[in-house]
């Protein structure tokens, strides 16, 4: 029962150890496969590519490969389907002779980007080895005096397999004296002991022949047997005894020879030679252990005799026997476990597993550049290694799995700043003193198209003279690129646009290789003065980069166009006929010539002069305006016809000219003067060019808004005024002839005001002087009285009238023609109120023209009166565009302006008549005022203009 419990305990310990080892493998490896040992070539291990999350197509493109620390490659990947298979047969006993769990570690590396995976392939042990005893027969002697319970170590069998395939149990042939005990250490049986069950009796049985069988736990189950020959000795019945059956000690590796490891102590209760003890290594101690340690036979001291290396073996198990000198010899047994203490005697070993160069300069942060495997044979802190990069660098090193370190990009790279780096990587362990090793890797940066071509200036201006030859080189565009090779190869092109609807490529071209810009056509300043060209510089990188240059091109004017005369009144501009009056005064404008030049600037600045002009010519010309004026009055000695040549010359280099002929004829004042030349010329000046079209549109828009506002205001005022007039008509009903005198301004303007606002004194209508008693006595008379006064005939103005002071007050405000009674009725009819002049003024003769007197009267205005003697009273000139008939709003009178036929002096006479709307009333009044009207008309006709 006790044996079964021990067996169960050993199995539980083995399972726990196995699970811990498996969990450690799972943590350290990303993939874990298991295959039985001695698998043949081509044996399926696992779907490596799929299990790593990669695509089948990435096997070749990303250069998947397997790196193993072992010199022999046991596994290989099928590049077609990504399956990991056995390349060479693996013998676990050869690969891992002393390790219970045999794992082959693989590194799977892919590029673009660089990634590393760890794959562990556990070689599963198969039961391919049988337990083997070192001899087929063992002989031993046991004194008959040994008490039950005495133990005798036996040399067990050896099995190369591990785990359940190793030796799991022993069986001893059936007997009454002996039994077996085989304590298990960790996962297998390390020793076998023969236990005495009851006392021996040499007289009964002197020799015991037993069979020992060793079994493994594999399937199928193998075993091996050996014969135990036990001789029962009589005599020395006390065996030496160690003070402890199990010893543990520690020794540092690489200690000097002769260093004491431990001193054993055994005693024997016997006396004499039966109590004398000698120490010897047990037969169970391997030979290589015996060569490393030395055991003093009498002292029991174990000293170092060879080289201790922790990396080769860190634990030694030594069995020592204490043998007395009795007959027979009795032996005591003990076991010593010597642990080797590691020292930091191995520097880290660095291996460059992968190097991905050149590195693109736009590699993102974290890009793996290289993978370095670091291994230190030491253990603990002595075997813990840290890697670092000592000098400043845009790279840093990160720890990966199971002693691997990756060199990654830490900051942005710029090939234009530095194109390559030498990275010194130092690996240092944590031992004392620390050991280190270094390795230098060279990282070259590859160029990426990350720099745009740059012009010296983003905007440039050039000037080209017109009439240039086609194909003329006008400019060279030059850009630079900081990249190299293909990324720095620049081509030039022109961004297409139009100039007046014509493609820009019709005007200029550019050499794509050197940036030379050529003019394809001969430019004409008169057609194109300025245009803009955008030149594009593009590199040949992948995704190309570009930048633009704005080229302002100005076409310089050349004096290649002569002046040309223009005329709107004659189809023949080379000879123009002009007539002027013989009575024209000096300084009077006769005509005007105008020439235009298609050039610009000084080349279009024109001056005028007469060519070969006689000295006595009465005409002169303005050099800048071309206006021809009369320099002196015409005399009878002058010719009636002058033929002159006018030269128009620009200010270009060399200057260019144009000539036109003028034929100026003097005519009498009655024959009519053709002054339309001037008006046509003036009209030509007012013609607007295309440049002013926007200004004119703006003026028209503002004028339209103003006109709409004015019309709206006028309509409102007109409606208000119409209501007032209708009210006056209902109250007064005044109808009268409109006669009197008027004042016409020198500016030939006639203004009428339709509202009650005070107006300017351009047109003033006066009432004639007469008897006013009736009106003054009856100021509150009704409209009937006023109508009754209309029956009286108006009187002539007294020849002695003068302007009086009362006229000033009357002239300060405008006289309204809104239907109010301007003509006042008297006892004998309508009576005009004529102004009088103060007594200080000399009395003028009848019909004399006198200037108006009073404040607010234009000093250039004139008044006239009816009366005798005014033979040549001047009549104001009527504007040619003044309407012949117009109606004063609100008034029953119609003002009629008519022009008679030319008189004997060849001048026109202008008349202004005031008539009524109602013809019936006009006929009734016509007889009464006929005499006065005829006299007034005669006076006007006799006046010169």
Coordinates of C-alpha atoms in Angstrom, one line a residue, residues 79-460:
X79 CA 6.4 27.5 -50.5
X80 CA 3.3 26.5 -52.4
X81 CA 0.8 25.8 -49.6
X82 CA 2.7 27.1 -46.5
X83 CA 2.8 23.7 -44.7
X84 CA 5.7 23.0 -42.3
X85 CA 7.1 19.5 -42.9
X86 CA 9.9 17.3 -41.7
X87 CA 13.1 17.7 -43.8
X88 CA 15.4 15.3 -41.9
X89 CA 14.4 12.6 -39.4
X90 CA 14.8 13.8 -35.8
X91 CA 16.1 11.4 -33.1
X92 CA 15.1 12.8 -29.8
X93 CA 17.8 10.8 -28.0
X94 CA 20.5 12.3 -30.1
X95 CA 19.1 15.9 -30.1
X96 CA 18.1 16.0 -26.4
X97 CA 19.9 13.3 -24.6
X98 CA 19.5 14.8 -21.1
X99 CA 16.5 17.0 -21.5
X100 CA 13.1 15.5 -20.7
X101 CA 11.2 17.9 -22.9
X102 CA 12.8 18.3 -26.3
X103 CA 11.8 21.4 -28.2
X104 CA 13.3 22.6 -31.5
X105 CA 12.9 26.4 -31.6
X106 CA 12.4 28.0 -35.1
X107 CA 12.3 31.6 -36.1
X108 CA 10.0 32.4 -39.0
X109 CA 11.0 35.7 -40.6
X110 CA 9.1 37.7 -43.3
X111 CA 10.1 41.0 -44.9
X112 CA 8.2 44.0 -46.2
X113 CA 7.6 44.8 -43.4
X114 CA 9.9 42.7 -41.3
X115 CA 8.1 40.5 -38.8
X116 CA 9.4 37.7 -36.7
X117 CA 7.5 34.7 -35.3
X118 CA 8.7 32.0 -32.9
X119 CA 7.6 28.5 -33.6
X120 CA 8.4 25.6 -31.2
X121 CA 8.3 22.1 -32.4
X122 CA 8.2 19.6 -29.6
X123 CA 9.7 16.3 -30.4
X124 CA 7.5 13.8 -28.8
X125 CA 9.3 10.8 -27.5
X126 CA 8.3 7.3 -28.8
X127 CA 9.2 4.1 -27.1
X128 CA 12.0 3.1 -29.4
X129 CA 14.5 2.2 -26.7
X130 CA 14.4 -0.8 -24.3
X131 CA 15.6 -0.7 -20.8
X132 CA 19.2 -2.1 -20.6
X133 CA 21.2 -3.3 -17.6
X134 CA 24.9 -2.8 -17.8
X135 CA 25.4 -6.5 -17.0
X136 CA 23.5 -9.7 -17.2
X137 CA 24.5 -10.7 -13.7
X138 CA 25.3 -8.9 -10.5
X139 CA 27.0 -10.5 -7.5
X140 CA 26.9 -9.1 -4.0
X141 CA 27.5 -10.3 -0.4
X142 CA 25.4 -9.7 2.6
X143 CA 26.3 -10.6 6.0
X144 CA 23.9 -12.8 7.8
X145 CA 24.0 -10.5 10.7
X146 CA 22.2 -7.7 8.8
X147 CA 19.0 -6.8 10.3
X148 CA 15.7 -6.6 8.5
X149 CA 15.1 -3.3 6.8
X150 CA 18.7 -3.1 5.7
X151 CA 19.0 -1.5 2.2
X152 CA 21.4 -2.4 -0.6
X153 CA 21.6 -0.1 -3.7
X154 CA 21.4 -1.9 -7.0
X155 CA 22.6 -0.7 -10.4
X156 CA 19.4 0.0 -12.3
X157 CA 18.8 -0.3 -16.0
X158 CA 19.2 2.6 -18.4
X159 CA 16.5 3.7 -20.9
X160 CA 17.2 6.5 -23.5
X161 CA 13.5 7.3 -23.6
X162 CA 11.9 9.8 -21.3
X163 CA 8.6 10.2 -19.6
X164 CA 6.4 7.2 -19.7
X165 CA 8.6 5.6 -22.3
X166 CA 11.5 5.4 -19.8
X167 CA 11.8 3.0 -16.9
X168 CA 8.7 3.2 -14.8
X169 CA 8.9 0.1 -12.6
X170 CA 11.1 -2.9 -11.5
X171 CA 10.0 -6.4 -10.5
X172 CA 11.9 -8.9 -8.5
X173 CA 11.4 -12.6 -8.6
X174 CA 9.3 -14.0 -5.8
X175 CA 11.3 -14.7 -2.6
X176 CA 10.8 -14.4 1.2
X177 CA 13.8 -12.3 2.1
X178 CA 14.1 -9.4 -0.3
X179 CA 11.9 -6.8 -1.8
X180 CA 12.5 -3.7 -4.0
X181 CA 12.1 0.0 -3.5
X182 CA 12.7 2.4 -6.3
X183 CA 12.1 6.1 -5.3
X184 CA 11.4 8.4 -8.2
X185 CA 13.1 11.7 -8.7
X186 CA 11.0 14.2 -10.7
X187 CA 9.8 12.1 -13.6
X188 CA 11.9 8.9 -13.7
X189 CA 13.5 6.2 -11.4
X190 CA 17.0 7.1 -10.7
X191 CA 18.0 4.3 -8.3
X192 CA 16.8 0.9 -7.1
X193 CA 17.3 -0.4 -3.6
X194 CA 17.2 -4.0 -2.4
X195 CA 15.5 -4.2 1.0
X196 CA 16.0 -7.0 3.4
X197 CA 12.6 -8.2 4.7
X198 CA 13.9 -10.7 7.3
X199 CA 17.1 -11.9 8.7
X200 CA 19.3 -14.2 6.6
X201 CA 20.5 -17.6 7.7
X202 CA 23.5 -18.7 5.9
X203 CA 23.0 -22.2 7.2
X204 CA 19.7 -22.5 5.4
X205 CA 20.4 -20.5 2.3
X206 CA 23.9 -19.4 1.5
X207 CA 23.2 -18.0 -1.9
X208 CA 20.1 -16.3 -3.2
X209 CA 19.5 -16.2 -7.0
X210 CA 17.0 -13.6 -7.9
X211 CA 15.8 -12.1 -11.2
X212 CA 15.5 -8.4 -11.6
X213 CA 13.2 -7.1 -14.4
X214 CA 13.1 -3.4 -15.5
X215 CA 9.9 -2.2 -17.3
X216 CA 9.3 1.0 -19.3
X217 CA 5.8 2.7 -19.6
X218 CA 5.6 2.8 -23.4
X219 CA 3.3 1.1 -25.8
X220 CA 4.4 -1.5 -26.6
X221 CA 6.0 -2.1 -23.2
X222 CA 9.7 -3.1 -23.2
X223 CA 11.8 -4.7 -20.4
X224 CA 15.2 -6.1 -19.6
X225 CA 16.3 -8.6 -17.0
X226 CA 19.5 -9.3 -15.0
X227 CA 20.4 -11.9 -12.4
X228 CA 21.2 -11.0 -8.8
X229 CA 23.5 -13.4 -7.0
X230 CA 23.4 -12.7 -3.3
X231 CA 26.0 -14.5 -1.2
X232 CA 25.3 -14.6 2.6
X233 CA 28.5 -13.9 4.5
X234 CA 29.1 -14.9 8.0
X235 CA 31.1 -12.6 10.4
X236 CA 31.4 -8.9 10.4
X237 CA 27.9 -7.9 11.3
X238 CA 28.2 -4.1 11.8
X239 CA 28.5 -2.0 8.7
X240 CA 30.0 1.6 8.6
X241 CA 27.3 4.3 9.0
X242 CA 27.5 7.9 7.6
X243 CA 26.3 10.6 9.9
X244 CA 23.7 11.5 7.2
X245 CA 22.7 9.5 4.2
X246 CA 22.2 12.6 1.9
X247 CA 24.5 15.5 1.5
X248 CA 24.1 18.8 -0.5
X249 CA 26.9 21.2 -1.3
X250 CA 27.7 24.0 -3.7
X251 CA 30.9 24.8 -5.6
X252 CA 31.7 27.7 -7.9
X253 CA 32.5 26.8 -11.5
X254 CA 36.1 27.2 -12.7
X255 CA 37.5 26.8 -9.2
X256 CA 41.1 25.6 -8.9
X257 CA 42.0 22.0 -8.7
X258 CA 42.2 20.7 -5.2
X259 CA 39.4 22.9 -3.9
X260 CA 37.5 21.1 -1.1
X261 CA 34.0 20.3 -2.0
X262 CA 32.8 18.3 1.1
X263 CA 34.2 16.1 3.8
X264 CA 32.3 12.9 4.6
X265 CA 32.2 11.2 8.0
X266 CA 31.3 7.5 8.6
X267 CA 31.6 5.4 11.7
X268 CA 31.7 1.6 12.4
X269 CA 30.7 0.0 15.7
X270 CA 33.1 -2.8 15.2
X271 CA 36.6 -2.8 16.4
X272 CA 39.9 -3.6 14.9
X273 CA 40.1 -4.0 11.3
X274 CA 36.3 -4.5 11.2
X275 CA 35.9 -1.0 12.4
X276 CA 38.6 0.5 10.0
X277 CA 36.8 2.4 7.2
X278 CA 37.8 3.3 3.7
X279 CA 35.9 5.7 1.4
X280 CA 35.4 4.8 -2.2
X281 CA 33.2 5.9 -5.1
X282 CA 30.3 3.6 -5.7
X283 CA 30.0 1.7 -8.9
X284 CA 27.0 3.8 -9.7
X285 CA 29.2 7.0 -10.2
X286 CA 29.8 7.6 -13.9
X287 CA 33.4 7.7 -15.1
X288 CA 33.3 11.4 -16.1
X289 CA 32.3 12.3 -12.6
X290 CA 35.1 10.3 -11.1
X291 CA 37.5 12.2 -13.4
X292 CA 36.2 15.6 -12.1
X293 CA 36.2 14.8 -8.4
X294 CA 38.8 13.2 -6.2
X295 CA 37.8 11.2 -3.0
X296 CA 40.3 10.7 -0.1
X297 CA 40.0 7.1 0.9
X298 CA 40.9 7.7 4.5
X299 CA 39.9 11.3 5.0
X300 CA 36.5 11.2 3.1
X301 CA 37.3 14.6 1.5
X302 CA 35.9 15.2 -2.0
X303 CA 38.0 17.7 -3.9
X304 CA 37.9 19.2 -7.4
X305 CA 40.1 17.4 -9.7
X306 CA 38.9 18.6 -13.1
X307 CA 37.2 21.6 -14.8
X308 CA 33.8 22.6 -13.5
X309 CA 31.7 24.4 -16.1
X310 CA 28.1 25.4 -15.2
X311 CA 27.2 25.5 -18.9
X312 CA 28.2 21.9 -19.3
X313 CA 26.7 20.4 -16.1
X314 CA 25.3 22.3 -13.2
X315 CA 24.5 19.3 -10.8
X316 CA 26.5 16.3 -10.0
X317 CA 25.1 13.2 -8.1
X318 CA 27.9 11.2 -6.3
X319 CA 27.4 7.9 -4.5
X320 CA 30.1 7.2 -1.9
X321 CA 30.6 3.9 0.0
X322 CA 32.2 3.5 3.4
X323 CA 33.8 0.0 3.5
X324 CA 35.3 -1.6 6.7
X325 CA 38.1 -4.0 6.7
X326 CA 36.3 -6.9 8.4
X327 CA 35.7 -10.3 7.0
X328 CA 33.4 -10.1 5.2
X329 CA 33.6 -6.3 4.5
X330 CA 30.6 -4.3 5.4
X331 CA 29.7 -1.1 3.5
X332 CA 27.8 2.0 4.4
X333 CA 26.3 4.2 1.7
X334 CA 25.6 7.9 1.2
X335 CA 24.7 10.2 -1.7
X336 CA 26.1 13.7 -2.4
X337 CA 24.5 16.3 -4.7
X338 CA 27.0 18.9 -5.8
X339 CA 25.5 22.0 -7.3
X340 CA 27.8 24.1 -9.5
X341 CA 27.4 27.9 -8.9
X342 CA 27.4 29.9 -12.1
X343 CA 29.8 32.9 -12.5
X344 CA 29.6 35.5 -15.2
X345 CA 32.2 34.1 -17.5
X346 CA 30.5 34.2 -20.8
X347 CA 29.9 37.4 -22.8
X348 CA 26.7 37.7 -24.8
X349 CA 26.8 36.3 -28.3
X350 CA 25.2 38.4 -31.0
X351 CA 23.9 37.1 -34.3
X352 CA 22.4 39.4 -37.0
X353 CA 19.4 37.3 -38.0
X354 CA 17.9 39.8 -40.5
X355 CA 18.8 43.1 -42.0
X356 CA 16.4 44.9 -44.3
X357 CA 18.3 47.6 -46.2
X358 CA 18.1 50.0 -47.8
X359 CA 15.5 51.7 -45.6
X360 CA 13.1 54.1 -47.3
X361 CA 13.5 57.6 -45.9
X362 CA 9.7 57.8 -45.4
X363 CA 9.6 54.6 -43.3
X364 CA 7.1 55.2 -40.5
X365 CA 8.1 55.1 -36.9
X366 CA 8.3 51.5 -35.7
X367 CA 9.6 50.0 -39.0
X368 CA 11.9 47.0 -38.3
X369 CA 15.3 47.5 -39.8
X370 CA 17.2 44.5 -38.3
X371 CA 16.7 41.5 -36.0
X372 CA 19.5 40.5 -33.7
X373 CA 19.6 37.3 -31.7
X374 CA 21.5 37.5 -28.4
X375 CA 22.5 34.5 -26.3
X376 CA 24.4 34.2 -23.1
X377 CA 25.4 30.8 -21.8
X378 CA 25.3 32.0 -18.2
X379 CA 22.2 31.8 -16.1
X380 CA 20.2 34.1 -13.8
X381 CA 21.4 37.7 -14.0
X382 CA 24.6 36.6 -15.6
X383 CA 22.6 35.4 -18.6
X384 CA 20.1 38.3 -18.7
X385 CA 21.2 40.6 -21.5
X386 CA 20.2 44.1 -22.4
X387 CA 20.9 45.7 -25.8
X388 CA 21.3 49.4 -26.5
X389 CA 22.6 51.9 -29.1
X390 CA 25.2 54.1 -27.5
X391 CA 25.5 57.0 -30.0
X392 CA 22.6 59.3 -30.9
X393 CA 20.7 57.8 -33.7
X394 CA 17.2 57.9 -35.3
X395 CA 17.0 54.2 -34.5
X396 CA 16.3 52.4 -31.3
X397 CA 16.4 48.8 -30.2
X398 CA 13.4 46.9 -28.7
X399 CA 13.4 43.5 -27.0
X400 CA 11.5 40.8 -28.8
X401 CA 10.8 37.2 -27.8
X402 CA 13.3 34.8 -26.3
X403 CA 16.5 36.9 -26.5
X404 CA 15.7 38.5 -29.9
X405 CA 16.0 42.3 -30.3
X406 CA 14.7 44.4 -33.2
X407 CA 16.2 47.6 -34.5
X408 CA 13.4 49.9 -35.4
X409 CA 13.0 53.4 -36.8
X410 CA 12.5 55.8 -33.9
X411 CA 12.1 59.2 -35.6
X412 CA 11.6 60.6 -39.0
X413 CA 14.4 60.0 -41.5
X414 CA 15.6 62.4 -44.1
X415 CA 18.0 61.1 -46.8
X416 CA 18.8 64.6 -47.8
X417 CA 20.2 65.3 -44.3
X418 CA 22.0 62.0 -43.8
X419 CA 22.0 59.1 -46.3
X420 CA 23.5 56.3 -44.2
X421 CA 24.1 55.3 -40.6
X422 CA 26.6 53.0 -38.8
X423 CA 24.7 51.7 -35.8
X424 CA 26.8 50.2 -33.0
X425 CA 24.7 47.8 -30.9
X426 CA 26.1 46.8 -27.5
X427 CA 24.8 43.8 -25.7
X428 CA 25.6 43.7 -21.9
X429 CA 24.5 41.2 -19.3
X430 CA 23.6 41.9 -15.7
X431 CA 26.4 39.9 -14.1
X432 CA 29.1 41.3 -11.9
X433 CA 31.2 42.4 -13.4
X434 CA 29.1 42.8 -16.5
X435 CA 30.3 41.4 -19.8
X436 CA 29.4 42.9 -23.1
X437 CA 29.9 42.6 -26.8
X438 CA 29.2 44.9 -29.7
X439 CA 28.2 44.7 -33.4
X440 CA 28.1 47.4 -36.0
X441 CA 25.5 47.4 -38.8
X442 CA 25.4 49.8 -41.7
X443 CA 21.9 51.2 -42.6
X444 CA 21.6 52.9 -45.9
X445 CA 18.6 55.1 -46.6
X446 CA 16.8 54.9 -50.0
X447 CA 15.5 58.1 -51.6
X448 CA 11.8 58.8 -51.6
X449 CA 10.2 61.5 -53.7
X450 CA 9.5 63.8 -50.8
X451 CA 10.9 67.1 -52.2
X452 CA 9.1 69.2 -54.8
X453 CA 11.1 71.0 -57.5
X454 CA 11.7 74.5 -56.4
X455 CA 12.1 77.6 -58.5
X456 CA 14.4 80.4 -57.3
X457 CA 11.4 82.7 -57.3
X458 CA 7.7 81.8 -57.6
X459 CA 7.0 84.8 -59.8
X460 CA 9.2 86.2 -62.6

